[in-house]
CSV table of C-alpha atoms and ligand atoms in Angstrom, one decimal:
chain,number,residue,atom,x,y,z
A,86,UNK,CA,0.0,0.0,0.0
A,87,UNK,CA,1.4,3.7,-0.7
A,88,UNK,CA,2.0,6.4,2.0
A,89,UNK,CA,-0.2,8.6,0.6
A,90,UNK,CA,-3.5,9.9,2.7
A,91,UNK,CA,-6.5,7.9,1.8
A,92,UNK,CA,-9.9,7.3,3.6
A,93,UNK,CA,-10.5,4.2,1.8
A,94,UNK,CA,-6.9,2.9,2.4
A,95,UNK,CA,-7.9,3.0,6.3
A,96,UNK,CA,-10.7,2.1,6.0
A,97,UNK,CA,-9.5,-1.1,4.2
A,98,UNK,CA,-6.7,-1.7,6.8
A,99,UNK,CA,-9.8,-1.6,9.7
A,100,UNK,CA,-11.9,-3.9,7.5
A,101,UNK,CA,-9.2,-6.6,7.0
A,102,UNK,CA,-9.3,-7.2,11.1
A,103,UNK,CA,-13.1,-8.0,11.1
A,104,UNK,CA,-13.8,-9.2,7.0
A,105,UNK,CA,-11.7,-12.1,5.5
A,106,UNK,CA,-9.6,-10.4,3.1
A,107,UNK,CA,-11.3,-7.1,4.2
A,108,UNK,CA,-14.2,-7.6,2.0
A,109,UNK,CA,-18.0,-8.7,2.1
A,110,UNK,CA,-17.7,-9.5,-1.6
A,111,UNK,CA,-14.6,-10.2,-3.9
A,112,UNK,CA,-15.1,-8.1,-6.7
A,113,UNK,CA,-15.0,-5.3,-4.8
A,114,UNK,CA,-11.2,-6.2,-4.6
A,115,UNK,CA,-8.7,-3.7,-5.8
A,116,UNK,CA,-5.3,-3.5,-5.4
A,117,UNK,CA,-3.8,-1.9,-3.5
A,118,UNK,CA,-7.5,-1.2,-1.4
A,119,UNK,CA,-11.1,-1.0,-2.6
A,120,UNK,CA,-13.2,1.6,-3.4
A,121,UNK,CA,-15.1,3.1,-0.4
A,122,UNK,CA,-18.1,4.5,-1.5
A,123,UNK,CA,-20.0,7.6,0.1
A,124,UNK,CA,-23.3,8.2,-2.3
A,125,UNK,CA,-23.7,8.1,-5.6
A,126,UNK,CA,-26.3,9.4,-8.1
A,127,UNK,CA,-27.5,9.2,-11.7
A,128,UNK,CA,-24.7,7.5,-13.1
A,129,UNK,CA,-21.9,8.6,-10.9
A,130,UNK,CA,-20.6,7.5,-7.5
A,131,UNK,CA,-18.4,9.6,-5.6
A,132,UNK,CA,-15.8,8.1,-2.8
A,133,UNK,CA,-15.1,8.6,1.0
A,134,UNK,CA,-12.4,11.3,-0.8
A,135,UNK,CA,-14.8,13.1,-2.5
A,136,UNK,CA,-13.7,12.2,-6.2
A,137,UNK,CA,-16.6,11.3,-8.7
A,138,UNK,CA,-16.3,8.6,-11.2
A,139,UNK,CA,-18.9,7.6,-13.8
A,140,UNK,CA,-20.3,4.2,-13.0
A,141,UNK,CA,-20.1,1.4,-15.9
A,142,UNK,CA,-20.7,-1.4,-13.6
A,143,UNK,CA,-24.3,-0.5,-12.2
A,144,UNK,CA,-23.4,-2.9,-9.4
A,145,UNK,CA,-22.4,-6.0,-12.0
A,146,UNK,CA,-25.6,-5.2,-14.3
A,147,UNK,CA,-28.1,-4.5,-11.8
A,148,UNK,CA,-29.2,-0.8,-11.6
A,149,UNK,CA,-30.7,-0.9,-14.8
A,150,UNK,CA,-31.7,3.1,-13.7
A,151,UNK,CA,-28.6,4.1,-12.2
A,152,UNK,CA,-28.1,5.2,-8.6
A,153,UNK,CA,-31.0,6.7,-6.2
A,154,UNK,CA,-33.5,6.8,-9.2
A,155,UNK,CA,-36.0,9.0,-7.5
A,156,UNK,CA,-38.9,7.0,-8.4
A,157,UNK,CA,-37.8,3.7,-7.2
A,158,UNK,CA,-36.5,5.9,-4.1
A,159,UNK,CA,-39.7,7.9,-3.3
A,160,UNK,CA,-42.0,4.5,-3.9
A,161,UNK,CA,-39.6,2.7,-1.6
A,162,UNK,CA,-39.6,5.3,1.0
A,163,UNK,CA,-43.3,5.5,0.9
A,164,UNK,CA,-43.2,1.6,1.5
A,165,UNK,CA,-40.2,1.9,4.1
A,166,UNK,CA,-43.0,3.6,6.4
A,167,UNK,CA,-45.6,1.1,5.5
A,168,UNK,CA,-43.3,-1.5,7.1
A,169,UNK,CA,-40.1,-3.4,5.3
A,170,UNK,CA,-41.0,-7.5,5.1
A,171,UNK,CA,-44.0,-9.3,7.1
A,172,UNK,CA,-44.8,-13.1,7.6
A,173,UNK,CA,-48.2,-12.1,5.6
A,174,UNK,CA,-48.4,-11.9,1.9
A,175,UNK,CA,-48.8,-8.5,-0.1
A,176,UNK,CA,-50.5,-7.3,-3.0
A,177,UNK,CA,-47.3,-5.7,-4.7
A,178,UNK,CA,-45.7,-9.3,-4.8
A,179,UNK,CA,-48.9,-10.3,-7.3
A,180,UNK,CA,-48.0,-7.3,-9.2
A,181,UNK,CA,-44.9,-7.4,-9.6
A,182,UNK,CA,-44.9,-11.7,-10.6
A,183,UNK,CA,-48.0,-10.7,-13.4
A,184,UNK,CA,-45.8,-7.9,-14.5
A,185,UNK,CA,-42.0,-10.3,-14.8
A,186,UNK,CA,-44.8,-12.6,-16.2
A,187,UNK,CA,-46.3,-10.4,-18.9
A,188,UNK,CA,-42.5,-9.7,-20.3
A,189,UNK,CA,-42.2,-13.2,-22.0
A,190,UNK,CA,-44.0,-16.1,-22.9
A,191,UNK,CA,-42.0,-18.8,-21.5
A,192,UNK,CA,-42.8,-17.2,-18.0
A,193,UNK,CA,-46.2,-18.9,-16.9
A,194,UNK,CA,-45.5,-18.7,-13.1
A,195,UNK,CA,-42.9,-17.3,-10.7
A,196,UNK,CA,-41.6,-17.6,-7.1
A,197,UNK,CA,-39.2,-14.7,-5.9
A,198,UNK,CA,-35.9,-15.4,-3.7
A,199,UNK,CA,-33.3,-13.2,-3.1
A,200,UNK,CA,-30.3,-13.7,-4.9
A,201,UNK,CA,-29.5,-15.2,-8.7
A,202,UNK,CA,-27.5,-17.8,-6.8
A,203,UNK,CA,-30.8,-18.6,-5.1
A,204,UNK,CA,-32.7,-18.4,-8.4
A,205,UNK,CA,-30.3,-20.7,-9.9
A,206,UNK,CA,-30.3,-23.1,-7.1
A,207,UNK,CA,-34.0,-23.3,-7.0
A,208,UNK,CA,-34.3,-24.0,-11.0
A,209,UNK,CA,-31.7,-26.9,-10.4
A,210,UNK,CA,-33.7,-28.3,-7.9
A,211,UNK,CA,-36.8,-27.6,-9.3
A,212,UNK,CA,-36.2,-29.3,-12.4
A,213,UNK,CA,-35.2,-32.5,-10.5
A,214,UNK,CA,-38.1,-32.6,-8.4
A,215,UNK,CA,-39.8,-32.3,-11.8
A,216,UNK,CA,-37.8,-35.3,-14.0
A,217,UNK,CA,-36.7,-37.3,-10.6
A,218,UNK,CA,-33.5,-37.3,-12.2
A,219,UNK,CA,-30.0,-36.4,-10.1
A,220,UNK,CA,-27.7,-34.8,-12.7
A,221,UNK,CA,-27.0,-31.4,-14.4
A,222,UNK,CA,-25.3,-30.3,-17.5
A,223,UNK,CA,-23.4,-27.0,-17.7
A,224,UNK,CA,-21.3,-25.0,-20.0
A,225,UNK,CA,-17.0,-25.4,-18.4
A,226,UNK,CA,-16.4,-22.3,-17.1
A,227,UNK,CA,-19.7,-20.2,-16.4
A,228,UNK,CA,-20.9,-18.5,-13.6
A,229,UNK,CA,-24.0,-18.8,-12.2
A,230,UNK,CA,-23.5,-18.3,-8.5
A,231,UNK,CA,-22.6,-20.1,-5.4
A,232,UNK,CA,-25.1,-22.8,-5.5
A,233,UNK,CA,-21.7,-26.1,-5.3
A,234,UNK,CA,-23.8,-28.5,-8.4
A,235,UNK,CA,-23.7,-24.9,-10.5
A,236,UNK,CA,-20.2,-24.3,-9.7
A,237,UNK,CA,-18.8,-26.7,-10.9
A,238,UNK,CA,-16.0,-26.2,-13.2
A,239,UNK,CA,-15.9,-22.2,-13.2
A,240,UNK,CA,-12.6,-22.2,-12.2
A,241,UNK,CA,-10.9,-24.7,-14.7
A,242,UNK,CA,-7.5,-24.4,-15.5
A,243,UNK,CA,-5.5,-26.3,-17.9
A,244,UNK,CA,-3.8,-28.3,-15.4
A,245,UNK,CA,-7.1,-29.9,-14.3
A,246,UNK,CA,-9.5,-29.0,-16.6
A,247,UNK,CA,-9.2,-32.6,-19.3
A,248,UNK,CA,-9.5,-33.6,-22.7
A,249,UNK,CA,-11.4,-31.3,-24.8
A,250,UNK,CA,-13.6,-33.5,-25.8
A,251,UNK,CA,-14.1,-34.8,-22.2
A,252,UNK,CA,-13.7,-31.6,-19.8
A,253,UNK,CA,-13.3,-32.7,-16.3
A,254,UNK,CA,-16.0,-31.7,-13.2
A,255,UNK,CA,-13.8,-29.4,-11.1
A,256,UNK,CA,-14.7,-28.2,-7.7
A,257,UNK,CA,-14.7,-24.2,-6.7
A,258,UNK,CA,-14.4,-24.6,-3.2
A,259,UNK,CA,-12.1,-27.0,-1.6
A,260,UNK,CA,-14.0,-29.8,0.4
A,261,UNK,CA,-16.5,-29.9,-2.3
A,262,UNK,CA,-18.4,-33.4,-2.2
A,263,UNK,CA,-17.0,-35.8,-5.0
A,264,UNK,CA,-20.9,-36.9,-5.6
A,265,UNK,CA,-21.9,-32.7,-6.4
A,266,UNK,CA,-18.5,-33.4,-8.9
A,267,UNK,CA,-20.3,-36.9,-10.3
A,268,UNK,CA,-23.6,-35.1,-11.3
A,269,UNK,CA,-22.5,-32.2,-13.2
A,270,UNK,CA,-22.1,-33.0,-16.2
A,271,UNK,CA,-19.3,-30.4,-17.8
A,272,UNK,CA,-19.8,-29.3,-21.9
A,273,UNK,CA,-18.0,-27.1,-24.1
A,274,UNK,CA,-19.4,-23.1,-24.8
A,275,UNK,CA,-20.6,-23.0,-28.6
A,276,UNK,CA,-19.6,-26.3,-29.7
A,277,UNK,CA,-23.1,-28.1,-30.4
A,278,UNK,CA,-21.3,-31.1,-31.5
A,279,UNK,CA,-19.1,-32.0,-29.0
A,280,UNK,CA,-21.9,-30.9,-26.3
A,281,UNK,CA,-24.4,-33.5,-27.9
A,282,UNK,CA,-21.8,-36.4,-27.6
A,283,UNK,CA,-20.7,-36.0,-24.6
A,284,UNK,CA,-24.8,-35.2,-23.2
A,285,UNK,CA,-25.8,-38.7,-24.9
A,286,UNK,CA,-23.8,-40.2,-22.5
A,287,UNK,CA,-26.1,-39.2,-20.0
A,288,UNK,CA,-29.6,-39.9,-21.9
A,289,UNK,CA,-32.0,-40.5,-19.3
A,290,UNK,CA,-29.5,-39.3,-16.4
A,291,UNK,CA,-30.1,-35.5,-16.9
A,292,UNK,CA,-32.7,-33.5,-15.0
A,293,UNK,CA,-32.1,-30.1,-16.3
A,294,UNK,CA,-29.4,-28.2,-19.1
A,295,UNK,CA,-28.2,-25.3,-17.4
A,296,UNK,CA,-27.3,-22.3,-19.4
A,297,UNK,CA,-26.6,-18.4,-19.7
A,298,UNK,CA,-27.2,-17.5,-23.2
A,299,UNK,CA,-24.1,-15.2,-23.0
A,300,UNK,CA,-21.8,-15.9,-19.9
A,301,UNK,CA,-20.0,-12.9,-18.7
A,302,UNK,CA,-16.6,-15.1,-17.5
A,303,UNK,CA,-16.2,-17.1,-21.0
A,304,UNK,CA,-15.8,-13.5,-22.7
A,305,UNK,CA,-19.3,-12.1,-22.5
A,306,UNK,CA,-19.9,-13.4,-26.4
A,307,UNK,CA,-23.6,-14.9,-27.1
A,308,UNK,CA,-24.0,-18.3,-27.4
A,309,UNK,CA,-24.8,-19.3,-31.1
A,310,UNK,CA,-28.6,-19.9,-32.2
A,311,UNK,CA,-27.4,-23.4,-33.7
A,312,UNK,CA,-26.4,-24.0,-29.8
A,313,UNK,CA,-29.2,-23.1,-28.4
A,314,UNK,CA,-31.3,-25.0,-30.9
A,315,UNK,CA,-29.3,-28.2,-30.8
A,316,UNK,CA,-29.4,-28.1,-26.5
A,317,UNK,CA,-33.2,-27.2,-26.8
A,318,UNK,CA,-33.9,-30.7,-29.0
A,319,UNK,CA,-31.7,-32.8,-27.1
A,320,UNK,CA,-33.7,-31.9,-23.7
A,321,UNK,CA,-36.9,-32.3,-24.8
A,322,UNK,CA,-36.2,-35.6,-27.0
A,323,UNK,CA,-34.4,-37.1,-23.6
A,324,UNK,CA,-37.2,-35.7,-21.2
A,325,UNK,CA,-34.3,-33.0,-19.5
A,326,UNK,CA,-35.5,-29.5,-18.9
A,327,UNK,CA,-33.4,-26.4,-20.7
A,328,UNK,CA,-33.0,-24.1,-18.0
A,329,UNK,CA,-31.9,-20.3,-18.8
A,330,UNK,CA,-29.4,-18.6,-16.3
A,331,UNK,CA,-31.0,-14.5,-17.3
A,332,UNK,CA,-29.6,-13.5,-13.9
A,333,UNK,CA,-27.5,-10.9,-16.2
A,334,UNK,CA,-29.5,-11.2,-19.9
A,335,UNK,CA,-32.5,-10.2,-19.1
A,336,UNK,CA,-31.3,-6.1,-19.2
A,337,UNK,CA,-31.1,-7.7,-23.2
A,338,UNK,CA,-34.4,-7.5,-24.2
A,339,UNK,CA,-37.7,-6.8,-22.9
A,340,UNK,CA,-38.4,-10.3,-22.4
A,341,UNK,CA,-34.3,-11.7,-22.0
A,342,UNK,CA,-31.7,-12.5,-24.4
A,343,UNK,CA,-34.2,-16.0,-24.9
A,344,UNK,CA,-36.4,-13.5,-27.0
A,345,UNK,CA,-33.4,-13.3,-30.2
A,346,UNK,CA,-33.3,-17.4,-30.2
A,347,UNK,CA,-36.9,-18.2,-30.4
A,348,UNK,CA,-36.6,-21.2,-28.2
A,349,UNK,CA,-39.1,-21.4,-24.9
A,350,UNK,CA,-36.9,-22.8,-22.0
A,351,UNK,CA,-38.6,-24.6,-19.1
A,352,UNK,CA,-37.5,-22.8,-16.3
A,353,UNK,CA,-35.8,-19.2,-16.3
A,354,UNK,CA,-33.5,-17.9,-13.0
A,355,UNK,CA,-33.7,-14.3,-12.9
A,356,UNK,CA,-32.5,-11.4,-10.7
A,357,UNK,CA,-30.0,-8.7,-10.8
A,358,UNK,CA,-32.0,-5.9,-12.2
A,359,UNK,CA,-35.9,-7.1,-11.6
A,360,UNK,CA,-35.3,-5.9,-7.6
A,361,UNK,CA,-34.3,-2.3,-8.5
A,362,UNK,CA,-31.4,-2.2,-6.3
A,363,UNK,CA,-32.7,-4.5,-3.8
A,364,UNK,CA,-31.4,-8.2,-3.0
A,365,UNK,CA,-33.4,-10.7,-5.8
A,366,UNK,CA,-33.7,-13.6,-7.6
A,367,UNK,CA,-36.5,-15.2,-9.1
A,368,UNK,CA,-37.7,-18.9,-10.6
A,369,UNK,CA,-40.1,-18.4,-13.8
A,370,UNK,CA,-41.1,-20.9,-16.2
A,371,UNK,CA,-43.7,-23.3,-17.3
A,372,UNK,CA,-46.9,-23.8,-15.1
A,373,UNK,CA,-46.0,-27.7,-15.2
A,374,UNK,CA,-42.9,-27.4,-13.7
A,375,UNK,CA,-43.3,-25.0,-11.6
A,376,UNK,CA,-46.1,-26.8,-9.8
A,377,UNK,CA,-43.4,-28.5,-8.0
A,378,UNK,CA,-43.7,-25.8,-5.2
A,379,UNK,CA,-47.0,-25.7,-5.1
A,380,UNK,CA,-47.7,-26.8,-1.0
A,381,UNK,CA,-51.5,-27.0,-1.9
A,382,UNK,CA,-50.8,-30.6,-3.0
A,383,UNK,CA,-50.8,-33.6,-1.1
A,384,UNK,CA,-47.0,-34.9,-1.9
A,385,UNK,CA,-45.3,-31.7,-2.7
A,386,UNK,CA,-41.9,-32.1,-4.6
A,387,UNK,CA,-40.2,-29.1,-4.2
A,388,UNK,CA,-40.8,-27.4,-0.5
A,389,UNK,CA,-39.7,-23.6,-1.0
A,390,UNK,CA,-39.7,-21.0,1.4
A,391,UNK,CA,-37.3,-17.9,2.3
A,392,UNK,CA,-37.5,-15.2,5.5
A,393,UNK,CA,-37.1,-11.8,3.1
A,394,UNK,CA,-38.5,-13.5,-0.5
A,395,UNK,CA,-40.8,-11.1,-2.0
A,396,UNK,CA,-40.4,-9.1,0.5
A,397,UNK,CA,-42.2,-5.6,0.0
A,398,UNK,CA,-39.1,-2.9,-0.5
A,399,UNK,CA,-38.0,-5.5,-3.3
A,400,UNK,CA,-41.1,-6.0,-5.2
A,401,UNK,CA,-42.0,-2.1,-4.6
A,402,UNK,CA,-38.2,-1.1,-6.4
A,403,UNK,CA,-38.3,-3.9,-8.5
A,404,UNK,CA,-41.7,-3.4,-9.9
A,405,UNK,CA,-41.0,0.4,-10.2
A,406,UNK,CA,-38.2,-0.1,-12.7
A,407,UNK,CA,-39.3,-2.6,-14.5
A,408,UNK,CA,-42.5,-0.8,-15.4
A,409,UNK,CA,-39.8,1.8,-16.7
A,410,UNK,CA,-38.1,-0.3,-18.7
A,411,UNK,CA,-40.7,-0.7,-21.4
A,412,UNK,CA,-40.1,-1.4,-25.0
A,413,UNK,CA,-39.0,1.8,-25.9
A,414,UNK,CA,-37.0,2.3,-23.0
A,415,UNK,CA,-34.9,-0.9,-23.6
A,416,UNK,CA,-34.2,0.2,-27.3
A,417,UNK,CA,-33.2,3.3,-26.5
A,418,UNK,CA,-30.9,2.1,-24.0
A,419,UNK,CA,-29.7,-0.9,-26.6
A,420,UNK,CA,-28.9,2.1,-29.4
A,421,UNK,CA,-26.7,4.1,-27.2
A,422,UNK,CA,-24.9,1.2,-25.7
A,423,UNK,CA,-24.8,0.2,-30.0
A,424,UNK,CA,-23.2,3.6,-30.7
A,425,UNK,CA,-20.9,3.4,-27.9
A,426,UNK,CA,-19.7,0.3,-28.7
A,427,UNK,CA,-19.4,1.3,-32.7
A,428,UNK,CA,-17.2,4.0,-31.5
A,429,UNK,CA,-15.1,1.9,-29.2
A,430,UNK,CA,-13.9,0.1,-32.2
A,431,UNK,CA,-13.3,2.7,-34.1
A,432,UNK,CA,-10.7,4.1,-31.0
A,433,UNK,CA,-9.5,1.0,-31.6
A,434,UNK,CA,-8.6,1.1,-35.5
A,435,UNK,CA,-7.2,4.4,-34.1
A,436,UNK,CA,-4.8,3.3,-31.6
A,437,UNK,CA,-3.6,0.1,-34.0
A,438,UNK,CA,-4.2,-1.8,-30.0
A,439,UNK,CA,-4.8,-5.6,-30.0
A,440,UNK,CA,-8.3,-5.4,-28.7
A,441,UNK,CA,-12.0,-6.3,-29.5
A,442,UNK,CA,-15.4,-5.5,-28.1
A,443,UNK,CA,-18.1,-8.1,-27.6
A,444,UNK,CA,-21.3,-8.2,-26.1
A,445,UNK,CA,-25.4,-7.4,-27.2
A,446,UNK,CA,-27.9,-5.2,-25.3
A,447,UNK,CA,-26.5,-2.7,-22.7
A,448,UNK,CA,-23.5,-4.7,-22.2
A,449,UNK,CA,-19.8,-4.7,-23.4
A,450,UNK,CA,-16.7,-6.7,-22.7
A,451,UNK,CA,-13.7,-5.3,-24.1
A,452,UNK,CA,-10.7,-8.3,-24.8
A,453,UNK,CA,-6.9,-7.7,-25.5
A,454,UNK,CA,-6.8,-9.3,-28.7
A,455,UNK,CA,-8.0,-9.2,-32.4
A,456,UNK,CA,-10.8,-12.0,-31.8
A,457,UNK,CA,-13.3,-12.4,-28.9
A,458,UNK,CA,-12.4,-15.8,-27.1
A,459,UNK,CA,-14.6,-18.8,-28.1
A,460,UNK,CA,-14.9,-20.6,-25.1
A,461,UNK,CA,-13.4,-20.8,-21.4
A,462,UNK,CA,-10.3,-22.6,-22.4
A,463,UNK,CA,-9.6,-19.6,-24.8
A,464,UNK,CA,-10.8,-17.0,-21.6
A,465,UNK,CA,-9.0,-18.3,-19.2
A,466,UNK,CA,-6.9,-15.5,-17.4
A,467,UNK,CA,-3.0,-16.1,-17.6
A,468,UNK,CA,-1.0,-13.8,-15.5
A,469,UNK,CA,-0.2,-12.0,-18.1
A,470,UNK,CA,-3.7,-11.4,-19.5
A,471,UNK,CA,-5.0,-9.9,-16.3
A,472,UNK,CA,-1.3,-8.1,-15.8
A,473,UNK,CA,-2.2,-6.3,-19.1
A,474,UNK,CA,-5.9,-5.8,-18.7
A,475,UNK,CA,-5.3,-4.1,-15.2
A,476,UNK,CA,-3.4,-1.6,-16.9
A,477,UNK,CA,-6.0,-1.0,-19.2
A,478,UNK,CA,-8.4,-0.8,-16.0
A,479,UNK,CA,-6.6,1.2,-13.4
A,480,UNK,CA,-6.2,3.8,-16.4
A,481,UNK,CA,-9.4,4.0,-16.7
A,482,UNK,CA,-9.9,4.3,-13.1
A,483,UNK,CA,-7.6,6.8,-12.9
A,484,UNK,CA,-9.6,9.0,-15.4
A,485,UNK,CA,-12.7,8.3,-13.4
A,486,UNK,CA,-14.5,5.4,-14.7
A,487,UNK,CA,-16.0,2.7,-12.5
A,488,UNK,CA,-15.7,-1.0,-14.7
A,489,UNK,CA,-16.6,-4.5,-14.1
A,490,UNK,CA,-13.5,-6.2,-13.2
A,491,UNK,CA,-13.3,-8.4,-16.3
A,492,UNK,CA,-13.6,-4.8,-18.4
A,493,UNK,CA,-17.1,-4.9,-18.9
A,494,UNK,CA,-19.7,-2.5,-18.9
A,495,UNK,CA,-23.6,-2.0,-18.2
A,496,UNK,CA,-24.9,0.9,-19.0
A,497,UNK,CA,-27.9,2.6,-17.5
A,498,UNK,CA,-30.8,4.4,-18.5
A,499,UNK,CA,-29.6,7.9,-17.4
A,500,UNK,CA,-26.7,7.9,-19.0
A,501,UNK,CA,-26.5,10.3,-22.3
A,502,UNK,CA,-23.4,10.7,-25.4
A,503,UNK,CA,-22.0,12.8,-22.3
A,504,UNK,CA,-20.6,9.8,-20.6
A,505,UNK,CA,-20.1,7.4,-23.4
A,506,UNK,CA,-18.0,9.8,-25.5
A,507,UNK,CA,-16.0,11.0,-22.2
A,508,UNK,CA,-15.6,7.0,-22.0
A,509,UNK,CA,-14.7,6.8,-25.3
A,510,UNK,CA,-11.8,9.6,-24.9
A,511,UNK,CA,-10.7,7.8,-22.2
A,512,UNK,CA,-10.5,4.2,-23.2
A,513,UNK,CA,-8.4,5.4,-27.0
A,514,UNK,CA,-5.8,7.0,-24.2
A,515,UNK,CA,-5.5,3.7,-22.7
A,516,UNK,CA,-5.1,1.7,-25.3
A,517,UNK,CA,-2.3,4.0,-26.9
A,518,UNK,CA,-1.0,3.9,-23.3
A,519,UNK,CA,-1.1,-0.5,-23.4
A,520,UNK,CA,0.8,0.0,-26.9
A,521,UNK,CA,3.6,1.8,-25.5
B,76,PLP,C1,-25.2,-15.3,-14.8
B,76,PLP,C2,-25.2,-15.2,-13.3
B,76,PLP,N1,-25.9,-16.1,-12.6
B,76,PLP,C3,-26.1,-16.0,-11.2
B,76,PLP,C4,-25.4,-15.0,-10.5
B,76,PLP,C5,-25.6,-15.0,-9.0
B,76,PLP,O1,-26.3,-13.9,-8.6
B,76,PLP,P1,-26.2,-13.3,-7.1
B,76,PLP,O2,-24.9,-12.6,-7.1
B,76,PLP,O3,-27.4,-12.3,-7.0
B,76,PLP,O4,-26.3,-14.4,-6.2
B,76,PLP,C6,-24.7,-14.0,-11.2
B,76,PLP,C7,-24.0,-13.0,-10.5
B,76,PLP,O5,-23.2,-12.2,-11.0
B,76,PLP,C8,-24.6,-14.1,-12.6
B,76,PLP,O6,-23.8,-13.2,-13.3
């Protein structure tokens, strides 16, 4: 750490006596200390020191309105007095499941939780209450939380990771059970054919595909329609479920990045952006299936409960800015994150850098060379990758711009040109700076 003054530098030394590593989260992580912030507003949050930054992370894709929206505030406020979560059910929790429900057709019910890794662990366990099958398929390398069975294999590196053809089941955690390892099934990002071989091993095996239609840790590129297509008709002609990790899509399109494949999934985890700012997840998906909650039945499959789910600050921000991110909001925001990302490649041609931009919607990844990777094995982070990429990112930093850690963005609905051509301006002095 350096000598000179800084709030958040003491306040990171105080917080590594009470907070493993000083932190409540990881990837609020920098070196040398974190980011304390004060308040923030609009698109901008300013620091314990006072200095402003423009925020491109939105809290990892979730404020789809920025910080301190005044209408999610003042209907949250408003509710805050009315009383903050009961052990009774509330009308805004119907409103807010018709209105996630109206978004796309593949939602037919819903049950809110309060995190994506809860959203994800209930669709997992959902969909083998539903097939009474133990196993899961997912794609090496993707994120979708904490749950251990969705873990698995997020962290592969090439000393453990296998055969192409045959990627192994890798734990996260250390003293994760060998029988979580034996029923995740592991497949490759994008590569249909090599996903159905190794998934017809498993015929009958399989309760549910997992899969993010554009995984932010693989390189933030969509998965291909054939992909999509191929997973969707080997699930329903085995009797699986496909289930859809939105947790980050959905900011996509009105109804999730699902909408641009034209396949209906079975089951949907959601969260991130439908609570407004507020912890979230959600289960959505086909009446059938999600009947496995349903207590009102003699033998039910699936008992779910959770202490703050659908609890009334949630539902009363989440509804709020979902209702204001109609159609026409979500274009808007899609054409300015498309100009954005137009001119980011052009700073690039500019600058002659080794760099690429990838992503759809409101979100961008930007990579350090000519081609987006194609799957995790092409991803994964060497030393010198993220050596590289965090001088690209502490630039930016330094010029007062807030990223995802991988180099992402998210934009937000109050952002204008303002702060994606100040971004721009920024990010061509970077890359000349990574050139020289
Ligand atoms: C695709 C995806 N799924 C699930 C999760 C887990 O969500 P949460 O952090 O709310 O548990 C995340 C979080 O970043 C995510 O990106």
């Amino acid at each position: 750490m350096t000598d000179t003054p800084s709030r958040s530098r003491d306040l990171y030394q105080r917080a590594l006596e009470s907070l493993p590593g000083g932190v409540s989260r990881n990837t609020v992580l920098r070196s040398p200390f974190p980011l304390y912030a004060d308040h923030a507003s609009g698109s901008r949050i300013t620091d314990v020191e006072g200095v402003e930054r423009i925020d491109f992370s939105n809290n990892m894709t979730s404020l789809i309105h920025g910080h301190a929206y005044p209408p999610v505030v003042e209907a949250v406020e408003a509710q805050l007095r009315k009383g903050a979560a009961f052990a009774v059910a509330t009308e805004i929790e119907i409103e807010h499941a018709e209105h996630v429900l109206s978004r796309s057709e593949s939602f037919e019910q819903i049950r809110f939780v309060n995190s994506g890794t809860e959203a994800v662990m209930g669709a997992v366990k959902a969909a083998r209450a539903f097939t009474g099958r133990p196993k899961i398929a997912k794609v090496e390398g993707a994120y979708h939380g904490l749950y251990d069975f969705a873990e698995v294999s997020q962290t592969s590196r090439p000393d453990n990771w296998g055969d192409e053809r045959h990627p192994e089941s890798t734990p996260v955690a250390y003293g994760t059970p060998a029988g979580v390892l034996a029923d995740v099934v592991v497949i490759p990002f994008n590569d249909p054919d090599t996903a159905i071989e190794i998934l017809d091993q498993h015929r009958g095996e399989i309760a549910a595909v997992l899969l993010d239609p554009m995984p932010h840790r693989i390189g933030l590129v969509p998965a291909s329609t054939e992909f999509v297509q191929r997973l969707r008709q080997w699930t329903e002609a085995d009797g699986s479920l496909l289930v859809f990790d939105e947790v980050i899509t959905f900011r996509t399109e009105v109804g999730g990045f699902q909408q641009r494949y034209g396949v209906k999934p079975d089951l949907t985890a959601l969260g991130k952006m439908i609570g407004g700012g507020f912890p979230v997840g959600a289960i959505t998906g086909a009446r059938d299936v999600m009947q496995v909650m349903n207590p009102l039945v003699a033998d039910v499959r699936m008992p779910h409960s959770g202490t703050f789910s659908a609890n009334p600050i949630t539902m009363t921000a989440g509804l709020t800015t979902m209702r204001l991110f109609d159609a026409a909001a979500v274009a808007k925001l899609n054409d300015l994150a498309g100009e954005l990302v137009v001119s980011m490649r052009e700073a690039i041609e500019r600058s002659g850098a080794n760099a690429c931009v990838v992503g759809a919607g409101s979100m961008f990844r930007v990579h350090l060379s000519k081609e987006p990777p194609r799957d995790h094995r092409e991803a994964f982070m060497t030393k010198e990758k993220s050596g590289e990429l965090k001088v690209l990112l502490d630039h930016l930093f330094d010029e007062g711009f807030i990223m995802i850690n991988t180099c992402s963005l998210a934009l937000s609905t109050v952002m204008t040109k303002d702060e994606t051509d100040a971004f721009v301006d920024a990010f061509e002095r970077g890359l000349v700076r990574l050139k020289s």
